[in-house]
Coordinates of N, CA and C in Angstrom, one line a residue:
Chain A
X1 N 235.3 146.5 15.7 CA 236.2 146.7 14.9 C 237.8 146.4 15.6
X2 N 238.7 146.5 14.7 CA 240.2 146.2 15.5 C 240.8 147.5 15.6
X3 N 240.9 148.0 16.9 CA 241.4 149.3 17.1 C 242.0 149.3 18.3
X4 N 243.3 149.3 18.4 CA 244.2 149.4 19.8 C 244.7 150.9 19.8
X5 N 244.5 151.6 20.7 CA 245.0 153.0 20.7 C 245.9 153.3 21.9
X6 N 247.0 154.1 21.7 CA 248.0 154.4 22.6 C 248.4 156.0 22.4
X7 N 248.8 156.5 23.3 CA 249.4 157.8 23.2 C 250.9 157.5 22.7
X8 N 251.3 158.6 21.8 CA 252.6 158.2 21.0 C 253.8 158.5 21.7
X9 N 253.7 159.6 22.7 CA 255.1 159.8 23.4 C 254.7 159.8 24.8
X10 N 256.0 159.5 25.6 CA 256.0 159.7 27.0 C 257.5 160.1 27.4
X11 N 257.7 161.2 28.0 CA 259.1 161.5 28.6 C 259.0 161.5 30.1
X12 N 260.0 160.9 30.6 CA 260.3 160.8 32.3 C 261.7 161.1 32.5
X13 N 262.0 161.5 33.6 CA 263.3 161.4 34.3 C 263.9 160.1 34.9
X14 N 265.0 159.7 34.7 CA 265.5 158.6 35.3 C 265.1 158.5 36.7
X15 N 264.7 157.3 37.2 CA 264.3 157.1 38.4 C 262.8 157.2 38.7
X16 N 262.3 158.0 38.0 CA 260.7 158.2 38.0 C 260.0 156.8 37.5
X17 N 258.8 156.7 37.9 CA 257.9 155.8 37.3 C 257.4 156.3 35.9
X18 N 257.3 155.2 35.1 CA 256.6 155.6 33.7 C 255.1 154.8 33.8
X19 N 254.2 155.6 33.1 CA 252.9 154.7 33.1 C 252.3 154.8 31.3
X20 N 252.3 153.7 30.9 CA 251.9 153.9 29.3 C 250.6 153.2 29.4
X21 N 249.7 154.0 28.6 CA 248.3 153.6 28.5 C 247.9 152.9 27.4
X22 N 246.8 152.1 27.3 CA 246.4 151.5 26.0 C 244.7 151.3 26.1
X23 N 244.1 151.5 25.1 CA 242.6 151.0 25.1 C 242.5 150.2 24.1
X24 N 241.8 149.1 24.2 CA 241.4 148.2 23.0 C 239.9 147.9 23.0
X25 N 239.5 147.3 21.8 CA 238.0 147.2 21.5 C 237.4 145.9 21.6
X26 N 238.2 144.8 21.6 CA 237.7 143.5 21.6 C 237.5 142.9 23.0
X27 N 236.3 142.9 23.4 CA 236.0 142.2 24.8 C 236.4 140.9 24.9
X28 N 236.4 140.2 23.8 CA 236.7 138.6 23.9 C 238.1 138.4 24.0
X29 N 239.1 139.4 24.0 CA 240.4 139.1 24.1 C 240.6 138.6 25.4
X30 N 241.3 137.5 25.4 CA 241.5 136.6 26.8 C 242.9 137.1 27.4
X31 N 243.8 137.2 26.3 CA 245.2 137.7 26.8 C 245.6 139.1 26.2
X32 N 246.2 140.0 27.0 CA 246.6 141.2 26.3 C 248.1 141.3 26.6
X33 N 248.8 141.9 25.9 CA 250.4 141.9 25.8 C 250.9 143.2 25.8
X34 N 252.1 143.2 26.3 CA 253.0 144.4 26.2 C 254.3 143.8 25.5
X35 N 254.7 144.7 24.3 CA 256.1 144.2 23.6 C 256.8 145.6 23.7
X36 N 258.1 145.3 23.6 CA 259.0 146.5 23.8 C 259.9 146.3 22.3
X37 N 260.2 147.5 21.7 CA 261.1 147.5 20.6 C 262.2 148.6 20.7
X38 N 263.4 148.2 20.7 CA 264.4 149.1 20.8 C 264.8 149.5 19.3
X39 N 265.6 150.4 19.0 CA 265.8 151.0 17.7 C 266.5 150.0 16.9
X40 N 265.9 149.9 15.7 CA 266.5 148.9 14.9 C 266.2 147.4 15.1
X41 N 265.4 147.2 16.1 CA 265.3 145.6 16.5 C 264.0 145.3 16.3
X42 N 263.8 143.8 16.4 CA 262.3 143.4 16.5 C 261.7 143.7 17.8
X43 N 260.6 142.9 18.0 CA 259.7 143.1 19.3 C 260.0 142.2 20.2
X44 N 260.1 142.5 21.5 CA 260.5 141.6 22.5 C 259.3 141.6 23.3
X45 N 258.8 140.4 23.8 CA 257.7 140.2 24.6 C 258.2 140.5 26.1
X46 N 257.3 141.5 26.6 CA 257.7 142.0 28.1 C 256.8 141.2 29.2
X47 N 255.6 141.2 28.8 CA 254.6 140.6 29.8 C 253.3 140.5 29.2
X48 N 252.5 139.7 29.7 CA 250.9 139.6 29.2 C 250.2 139.2 30.4
X49 N 248.9 139.6 30.3 CA 247.9 139.3 31.4 C 246.7 138.9 31.0
X50 N 246.0 137.8 31.7 CA 245.1 137.1 31.4 C 243.8 138.0 31.8
X51 N 242.8 137.9 30.9 CA 241.7 138.8 31.2 C 240.9 138.7 32.4
X52 N 241.1 137.6 33.3 CA 240.3 137.4 34.5 C 241.1 138.0 35.5
X53 N 242.3 138.6 35.3 CA 243.2 139.3 36.2 C 243.0 140.8 36.3
X54 N 243.2 141.6 37.2 CA 243.2 142.9 37.1 C 244.7 143.7 37.2
X55 N 245.5 142.8 37.9 CA 246.8 143.2 38.1 C 247.8 142.1 37.9
X56 N 249.0 142.4 37.2 CA 250.1 141.5 37.4 C 251.4 142.1 37.6
X57 N 252.2 141.6 38.6 CA 253.5 142.3 38.7 C 254.6 141.6 38.4
X58 N 255.7 142.1 37.7 CA 256.8 141.2 37.4 C 258.0 142.1 37.4
X59 N 258.7 142.2 38.7 CA 259.9 142.7 38.9 C 259.4 144.4 38.8
X60 N 260.2 145.1 37.9 CA 259.9 146.6 37.7 C 258.6 146.8 37.1
X61 N 258.0 145.8 36.5 CA 256.7 146.0 35.5 C 255.5 145.7 36.4
X62 N 254.4 146.6 36.1 CA 253.2 146.3 36.9 C 252.2 146.5 35.8
X63 N 251.2 145.5 35.4 CA 250.3 145.6 34.4 C 248.9 146.0 35.1
X64 N 248.0 146.8 34.7 CA 246.8 147.1 35.2 C 245.8 146.8 34.2
X65 N 244.8 146.0 34.6 CA 243.6 145.7 33.4 C 242.5 146.3 33.9
X66 N 241.8 147.1 33.1 CA 240.3 147.6 33.6 C 239.5 147.0 32.4
X67 N 238.9 145.9 32.8 CA 238.0 145.2 31.6 C 236.8 145.9 31.2
X68 N 236.3 146.6 32.3 CA 235.1 147.1 31.9 C 235.3 148.3 31.0
X69 N 236.4 149.2 31.4 CA 236.6 150.3 30.3 C 237.5 150.0 29.2
X70 N 237.9 148.6 29.1 CA 238.9 148.0 28.1 C 240.2 148.9 28.1
X71 N 240.7 149.2 29.4 CA 241.9 149.9 29.4 C 243.1 149.2 30.0
X72 N 244.2 149.1 29.5 CA 245.3 148.4 29.9 C 246.6 149.4 30.2
X73 N 247.2 149.3 31.2 CA 248.3 150.2 31.3 C 249.5 149.4 31.9
X74 N 250.7 149.9 31.5 CA 252.1 149.3 32.0 C 252.7 150.3 32.7
X75 N 253.1 149.9 34.0 CA 253.9 150.8 34.8 C 255.4 150.3 35.0
X76 N 256.4 151.2 34.7 CA 257.7 150.8 34.8 C 258.2 151.6 36.2
X77 N 258.6 150.9 37.3 CA 259.0 151.6 38.3 C 260.8 151.9 38.0
X78 N 261.0 152.9 38.7 CA 262.5 153.4 38.8 C 262.9 153.2 37.4
X79 N 262.6 154.0 36.4 CA 262.7 154.1 34.9 C 264.2 154.4 34.7
X80 N 264.7 153.5 33.8 CA 266.3 153.7 33.6 C 266.5 154.2 32.0
X81 N 267.5 154.7 31.8 CA 267.8 155.1 30.3 C 267.9 154.0 29.4
X82 N 268.0 152.7 29.8 CA 267.9 151.6 29.1 C 266.4 151.2 28.7
X83 N 265.6 151.7 29.4 CA 264.1 151.6 29.1 C 263.5 152.3 28.0
X84 N 264.4 153.4 27.4 CA 264.0 154.1 26.3 C 263.9 153.2 25.1
X85 N 262.6 153.1 24.6 CA 262.2 152.2 23.5 C 260.8 152.7 23.1
X86 N 260.2 152.0 22.1 CA 258.8 152.0 21.9 C 258.0 150.8 22.4
X87 N 257.1 151.0 23.0 CA 256.2 150.1 23.7 C 254.8 149.9 23.1
X88 N 254.6 148.6 22.7 CA 253.3 148.4 21.9 C 252.3 147.4 22.9
X89 N 251.0 147.7 23.0 CA 250.2 146.8 23.6 C 249.6 146.2 22.5
X90 N 249.1 145.0 22.7 CA 248.3 144.0 21.6 C 247.1 143.2 22.4
X91 N 246.1 143.3 21.6 CA 245.2 142.5 21.8 C 245.0 141.1 21.0
X92 N 244.3 140.3 21.4 CA 244.2 139.1 20.4 C 242.8 139.0 19.8
X93 N 242.9 138.5 18.7 CA 241.5 138.2 18.0 C 241.8 136.6 17.8
X94 N 240.9 135.8 18.1 CA 240.8 134.4 18.3 C 239.9 133.9 17.2
X95 N 240.6 132.8 16.5 CA 239.8 132.0 15.4 C 239.7 130.6 16.0
X96 N 238.8 129.9 15.2 CA 238.9 128.5 15.5 C 240.2 127.8 15.5
X97 N 240.9 128.3 14.4 CA 242.3 127.6 14.2 C 243.5 128.2 15.0
X98 N 243.2 129.2 15.5 CA 244.4 129.9 16.3 C 244.0 131.3 16.8
X99 N 244.8 132.2 16.7 CA 244.7 133.7 16.9 C 245.8 134.5 16.4
X100 N 245.5 135.8 16.3 CA 246.6 136.9 15.9 C 246.5 138.0 16.8
X101 N 247.8 138.7 16.8 CA 247.7 139.9 17.6 C 247.4 141.1 16.8
X102 N 246.7 142.1 17.5 CA 246.5 143.3 16.9 C 247.3 144.5 17.7
X103 N 248.1 145.2 17.2 CA 248.9 146.2 17.9 C 248.3 147.5 18.0
X104 N 248.8 148.3 18.9 CA 248.5 149.7 18.9 C 249.7 150.4 18.2
X105 N 249.6 151.6 18.1 CA 250.6 152.4 17.3 C 252.0 152.5 18.0
X106 N 251.9 152.0 19.3 CA 253.4 152.3 19.9 C 253.2 153.5 20.8
X107 N 254.0 153.5 22.0 CA 254.2 154.7 22.7 C 255.6 154.8 22.8
X108 N 256.4 156.0 22.2 CA 257.9 156.2 22.3 C 258.2 156.7 23.9
X109 N 258.8 155.9 24.5 CA 259.3 156.3 25.8 C 260.8 157.0 25.9
X110 N 260.8 158.0 26.4 CA 262.1 158.7 26.3 C 262.4 159.1 27.7
X111 N 263.6 158.5 28.1 CA 264.1 158.6 29.7 C 265.2 159.5 29.8
X112 N 265.2 160.6 30.4 CA 266.2 161.8 30.3 C 267.1 161.6 31.7
X113 N 268.4 161.5 31.7 CA 269.1 161.4 32.8 C 268.8 162.5 33.8
Chain B
X1 N 267.5 126.4 21.3 CA 266.4 126.6 20.4 C 266.7 128.1 19.7
X2 N 266.9 128.2 18.5 CA 267.1 129.4 17.9 C 265.7 130.1 17.7
X3 N 265.7 131.5 17.7 CA 264.7 132.4 17.7 C 264.1 132.4 16.3
X4 N 263.2 133.3 16.0 CA 262.6 133.5 14.5 C 263.7 134.1 13.7
X5 N 264.0 133.4 12.7 CA 265.1 133.8 11.9 C 264.5 134.5 10.5
X6 N 264.8 135.7 10.2 CA 264.4 136.5 9.1 C 265.6 136.8 8.3
X7 N 265.5 136.6 6.9 CA 266.6 137.1 6.0 C 266.0 137.4 4.8
X8 N 266.6 138.3 4.0 CA 267.9 139.1 4.6 C 267.4 140.2 5.7
X9 N 268.3 140.8 6.4 CA 268.0 141.8 7.4 C 267.7 143.1 6.7
X10 N 268.5 143.2 5.6 CA 268.2 144.6 4.7 C 268.3 144.0 3.2
X11 N 267.3 144.8 2.6 CA 267.1 144.5 1.2 C 266.8 145.8 0.5
X12 N 267.6 145.8 -0.6 CA 267.5 147.0 -1.5 C 267.0 146.5 -2.8
X13 N 265.9 147.3 -3.3 CA 265.3 146.8 -4.7 C 264.9 148.1 -5.4
X14 N 265.1 147.9 -6.8 CA 264.7 149.0 -7.5 C 263.3 149.0 -7.8
X15 N 262.7 150.0 -8.2 CA 261.0 150.1 -8.4 C 261.0 149.0 -9.6
X16 N 259.9 148.2 -9.7 CA 259.6 147.2 -10.6 C 260.2 146.0 -10.2
X17 N 261.3 145.7 -9.4 CA 261.8 144.4 -9.1 C 261.0 143.7 -8.2
X18 N 261.4 142.3 -7.8 CA 260.5 141.5 -7.0 C 261.3 141.4 -5.7
X19 N 260.7 141.4 -4.5 CA 261.3 141.1 -3.2 C 260.9 140.0 -2.6
X20 N 261.8 139.1 -2.2 CA 261.4 138.0 -1.4 C 262.0 138.0 0.0
X21 N 261.0 137.9 1.0 CA 261.4 137.8 2.3 C 261.2 136.6 3.1
X22 N 262.3 136.1 3.7 CA 262.1 134.7 4.3 C 261.9 134.7 5.8
X23 N 261.3 133.8 6.4 CA 261.1 133.8 7.7 C 261.1 132.1 8.2
X24 N 262.0 131.9 9.2 CA 262.1 130.4 9.6 C 261.5 130.6 11.0
X25 N 260.3 129.9 11.2 CA 259.9 130.0 12.7 C 260.5 129.3 13.7
X26 N 260.2 129.6 15.0 CA 261.2 128.9 16.1 C 260.6 127.4 15.9
X27 N 261.5 126.5 16.2 CA 261.3 125.1 16.2 C 260.1 124.6 17.1
X28 N 259.2 123.8 16.3 CA 257.9 123.4 16.9 C 256.8 124.2 16.8
X29 N 257.0 125.6 16.1 CA 255.9 126.6 15.9 C 255.4 126.3 14.4
X30 N 254.0 126.2 14.6 CA 253.2 125.9 13.3 C 252.4 127.1 12.8
X31 N 252.5 128.4 13.5 CA 251.7 129.5 13.2 C 252.8 130.5 13.0
X32 N 252.5 131.2 11.6 CA 253.4 132.3 11.3 C 252.7 133.6 10.8
X33 N 253.2 134.7 11.2 CA 252.4 135.8 11.1 C 253.5 137.0 10.3
X34 N 252.9 137.8 9.5 CA 253.6 138.8 9.0 C 253.2 140.0 9.2
X35 N 253.9 141.1 9.7 CA 253.6 142.4 10.0 C 254.5 143.4 9.2
X36 N 253.7 144.5 9.0 CA 254.6 145.5 8.4 C 254.5 146.9 9.3
X37 N 255.8 147.5 9.3 CA 255.9 148.7 10.0 C 256.5 149.7 9.3
X38 N 255.6 150.8 9.0 CA 256.1 151.9 8.1 C 256.8 152.9 9.1
X39 N 257.7 153.7 8.4 CA 258.4 154.6 9.3 C 257.2 155.4 10.2
X40 N 257.5 155.6 11.3 CA 256.9 156.2 12.4 C 255.5 155.7 12.6
X41 N 255.4 154.6 12.1 CA 253.8 154.0 12.6 C 253.9 152.8 13.3
X42 N 253.1 152.2 13.7 CA 252.8 150.9 14.5 C 253.0 149.7 13.5
X43 N 252.8 148.4 14.0 CA 252.8 147.3 13.3 C 251.4 147.0 12.7
X44 N 251.3 146.8 11.4 CA 250.0 146.3 10.7 C 249.9 145.0 10.5
X45 N 248.9 144.4 10.9 CA 248.9 142.9 10.4 C 248.6 142.6 9.0
X46 N 249.4 141.7 8.4 CA 249.3 141.4 7.1 C 248.6 140.2 6.9
X47 N 249.3 139.0 7.3 CA 248.8 137.6 7.0 C 249.1 136.8 7.9
X48 N 248.3 135.7 8.3 CA 248.5 134.8 9.2 C 248.3 133.5 8.5
X49 N 249.4 132.5 8.6 CA 249.6 131.2 8.0 C 249.7 130.2 9.0
X50 N 249.2 129.1 8.6 CA 249.7 127.7 9.2 C 250.4 126.8 8.1
X51 N 250.9 125.7 8.5 CA 251.6 124.9 7.4 C 250.6 124.7 6.1
X52 N 251.1 125.1 5.1 CA 250.2 125.1 3.7 C 248.8 125.7 3.8
X53 N 248.5 126.6 4.7 CA 247.2 127.1 4.8 C 247.3 128.7 5.2
X54 N 246.6 129.4 4.4 CA 246.3 130.9 4.8 C 245.2 131.0 5.7
X55 N 245.2 131.4 7.1 CA 244.2 131.6 7.9 C 243.5 132.8 7.7
X56 N 244.3 134.0 7.5 CA 243.8 135.2 7.6 C 244.7 136.0 6.7
X57 N 244.2 136.5 5.5 CA 245.1 137.6 4.8 C 244.4 139.0 4.6
X58 N 243.6 139.3 5.6 CA 242.8 140.6 5.5 C 243.8 141.8 5.4
X59 N 245.1 141.7 6.0 CA 245.9 142.8 5.9 C 246.7 142.9 4.6
X60 N 246.7 142.0 3.8 CA 247.4 141.9 2.6 C 246.9 142.9 1.5
X61 N 247.6 143.6 1.0 CA 247.2 144.3 -0.4 C 246.8 143.5 -1.2
X62 N 245.8 143.9 -2.1 CA 245.1 142.7 -3.1 C 246.0 142.5 -4.1
X63 N 246.9 143.3 -4.4 CA 247.8 143.1 -5.7 C 249.2 143.1 -5.2
X64 N 249.9 142.4 -6.0 CA 251.5 142.2 -5.8 C 252.2 141.5 -4.6
X65 N 251.2 141.4 -3.6 CA 251.6 140.7 -2.5 C 251.2 139.2 -2.4
X66 N 252.0 138.3 -1.9 CA 251.6 137.1 -1.5 C 252.4 136.5 -0.6
X67 N 252.0 135.5 0.2 CA 252.5 134.8 1.1 C 252.4 133.2 1.1
X68 N 253.3 132.6 1.6 CA 253.2 130.9 1.6 C 253.9 130.5 2.8
X69 N 253.5 129.2 3.3 CA 254.1 128.8 4.5 C 254.2 127.2 4.1
X70 N 255.1 126.7 3.3 CA 255.1 125.3 2.7 C 255.4 124.3 3.9
X71 N 254.9 123.0 3.6 CA 255.2 122.0 4.4 C 256.6 121.8 4.9
X72 N 257.6 122.1 3.9 CA 259.0 122.1 4.3 C 259.6 123.4 3.9
X73 N 260.5 124.1 4.9 CA 261.1 125.2 4.4 C 260.3 126.4 5.1
X74 N 261.0 127.7 4.7 CA 260.6 128.8 5.4 C 259.3 129.3 5.1
X75 N 258.7 130.3 5.6 CA 257.6 131.1 5.1 C 258.1 132.2 4.1
X76 N 257.4 132.7 3.3 CA 257.9 133.4 2.2 C 256.9 134.6 2.0
X77 N 257.4 135.7 2.2 CA 256.5 137.0 1.7 C 257.0 137.5 0.4
X78 N 256.0 137.5 -0.5 CA 256.6 138.0 -1.8 C 256.0 139.3 -2.3
X79 N 256.7 140.2 -2.8 CA 256.3 141.5 -3.3 C 256.7 141.8 -4.5
X80 N 255.8 141.6 -5.6 CA 256.3 141.7 -6.9 C 256.1 143.2 -7.4
X81 N 256.8 143.7 -8.3 CA 256.7 145.0 -8.9 C 256.9 146.0 -7.7
X82 N 257.9 145.9 -6.9 CA 258.0 147.0 -5.9 C 257.8 148.4 -6.2
X83 N 257.2 149.3 -5.3 CA 257.1 150.6 -5.5 C 257.8 151.3 -4.2
X84 N 258.0 152.6 -4.2 CA 258.5 153.3 -3.2 C 257.7 153.0 -1.9
X85 N 256.6 153.1 -1.9 CA 255.6 152.9 -0.9 C 255.7 151.7 -0.1
X86 N 256.5 150.6 -0.7 CA 256.6 149.3 -0.1 C 257.7 149.5 0.7
X87 N 258.5 150.5 0.8 CA 259.6 150.5 1.6 C 259.2 150.6 3.0
X88 N 259.7 149.6 3.9 CA 259.2 149.5 5.5 C 260.0 148.2 6.0
X89 N 259.8 148.2 7.3 CA 260.4 147.0 8.0 C 259.1 145.8 8.0
X90 N 259.5 144.7 7.8 CA 258.7 143.5 7.7 C 259.0 142.6 8.7
X91 N 258.3 142.5 9.7 CA 258.3 141.4 10.7 C 257.6 140.2 10.5
X92 N 258.3 139.2 11.0 CA 257.6 137.9 11.1 C 257.5 137.3 12.4
X93 N 256.6 136.7 12.9 CA 256.4 136.2 14.2 C 255.9 134.7 14.2
X94 N 256.1 133.8 15.0 CA 255.6 132.6 15.0 C 255.0 132.3 16.6
X95 N 254.2 131.3 16.5 CA 253.7 131.0 17.8 C 253.3 129.4 17.8
X96 N 253.5 128.6 18.9 CA 253.1 127.3 18.8 C 251.6 127.0 18.8
X97 N 251.2 125.8 18.6 CA 249.8 125.5 18.9 C 249.1 126.5 19.8
X98 N 248.0 127.2 19.6 CA 247.3 127.9 20.5 C 246.7 127.1 21.5
X99 N 247.1 127.4 22.8 CA 246.5 126.7 23.9 C 245.9 127.7 24.9
X100 N 244.6 127.5 25.4 CA 244.0 128.2 26.3 C 243.9 129.6 25.7
X101 N 244.0 129.8 24.5 CA 243.7 131.3 23.8 C 245.1 132.3 24.0
X102 N 246.1 131.7 24.5 CA 247.2 132.5 24.5 C 248.1 132.5 23.1
X103 N 248.0 133.7 22.5 CA 248.7 133.6 21.3 C 250.0 134.5 21.4
X104 N 250.8 134.1 22.5 CA 252.1 134.7 22.6 C 253.0 134.4 21.3
X105 N 253.3 135.5 20.9 CA 254.1 135.2 19.5 C 255.6 135.9 19.7
X106 N 256.6 135.1 19.0 CA 258.0 135.7 19.1 C 258.3 136.2 17.8
X107 N 259.0 137.2 18.0 CA 259.1 138.1 16.6 C 260.7 137.9 16.2
X108 N 260.9 138.0 15.0 CA 262.2 138.0 14.2 C 262.8 139.5 14.4
X109 N 263.8 139.6 13.9 CA 264.7 141.0 13.8 C 264.1 141.9 12.6
X110 N 263.3 141.2 11.8 CA 262.8 142.0 10.7 C 263.5 142.0 9.4
X111 N 263.1 142.5 8.3 CA 263.6 142.7 7.2 C 263.3 144.1 6.7
X112 N 264.4 145.0 6.6 CA 264.2 146.4 6.2 C 264.3 146.5 4.6
X113 N 263.2 146.6 4.1 CA 263.2 146.8 2.6 C 263.2 148.3 2.2
X114 N 264.1 148.6 1.4 CA 264.3 150.0 0.7 C 264.1 149.6 -0.7
X115 N 263.1 150.7 -1.2 CA 262.9 150.6 -2.7 C 263.5 151.8 -3.2
X116 N 264.5 151.8 -4.3 CA 265.2 153.0 -4.7 C 264.6 153.2 -6.4

């Protein structure tokens, strides 16, 4: 089935690390994505990871992938108040003609000064 | 290269009216997706289109909702006889030809539909 799950809320203090977790179901997903949504805005692609990797680092962002457990995480180092937003993970469902993204419910990150 | 353009940004309709939401994909993108975000919920897939073809409409309600992506012009999501439960943010995303199974999609700012 198509089911991506995330915890709904995370609260951290400014300067701490944030870790947002996600589990997905489709083992054939070759790419997994993290998107960020600020209030009243659309979704912004943050990063993605190819399924044959187990880690990807991009500045303050680190993505970890455990393909055996179908578990994905996003770590934000030195979290800032501007990081407060909703973070969505997404897996891909592939067709012959292309593919679509299936999203989790989103994790609302609250950063306290 | 302009991003994905959706209009209008905000739309108010009375119950029973029709809502038309427009989406112009990024230049060179031939795949369009529509998602719905209800208050306090995540994004739910509605429909996946390529030019003049519906690839997957498994997330579309069976009645009142339709979508098209004509050869020329924007993609249109049409909701007939709107009800209060249709109030939501509707997001459009586009992607280029899928290469190597990377379906990286770029999102518009959304249309916020309010049914009164």
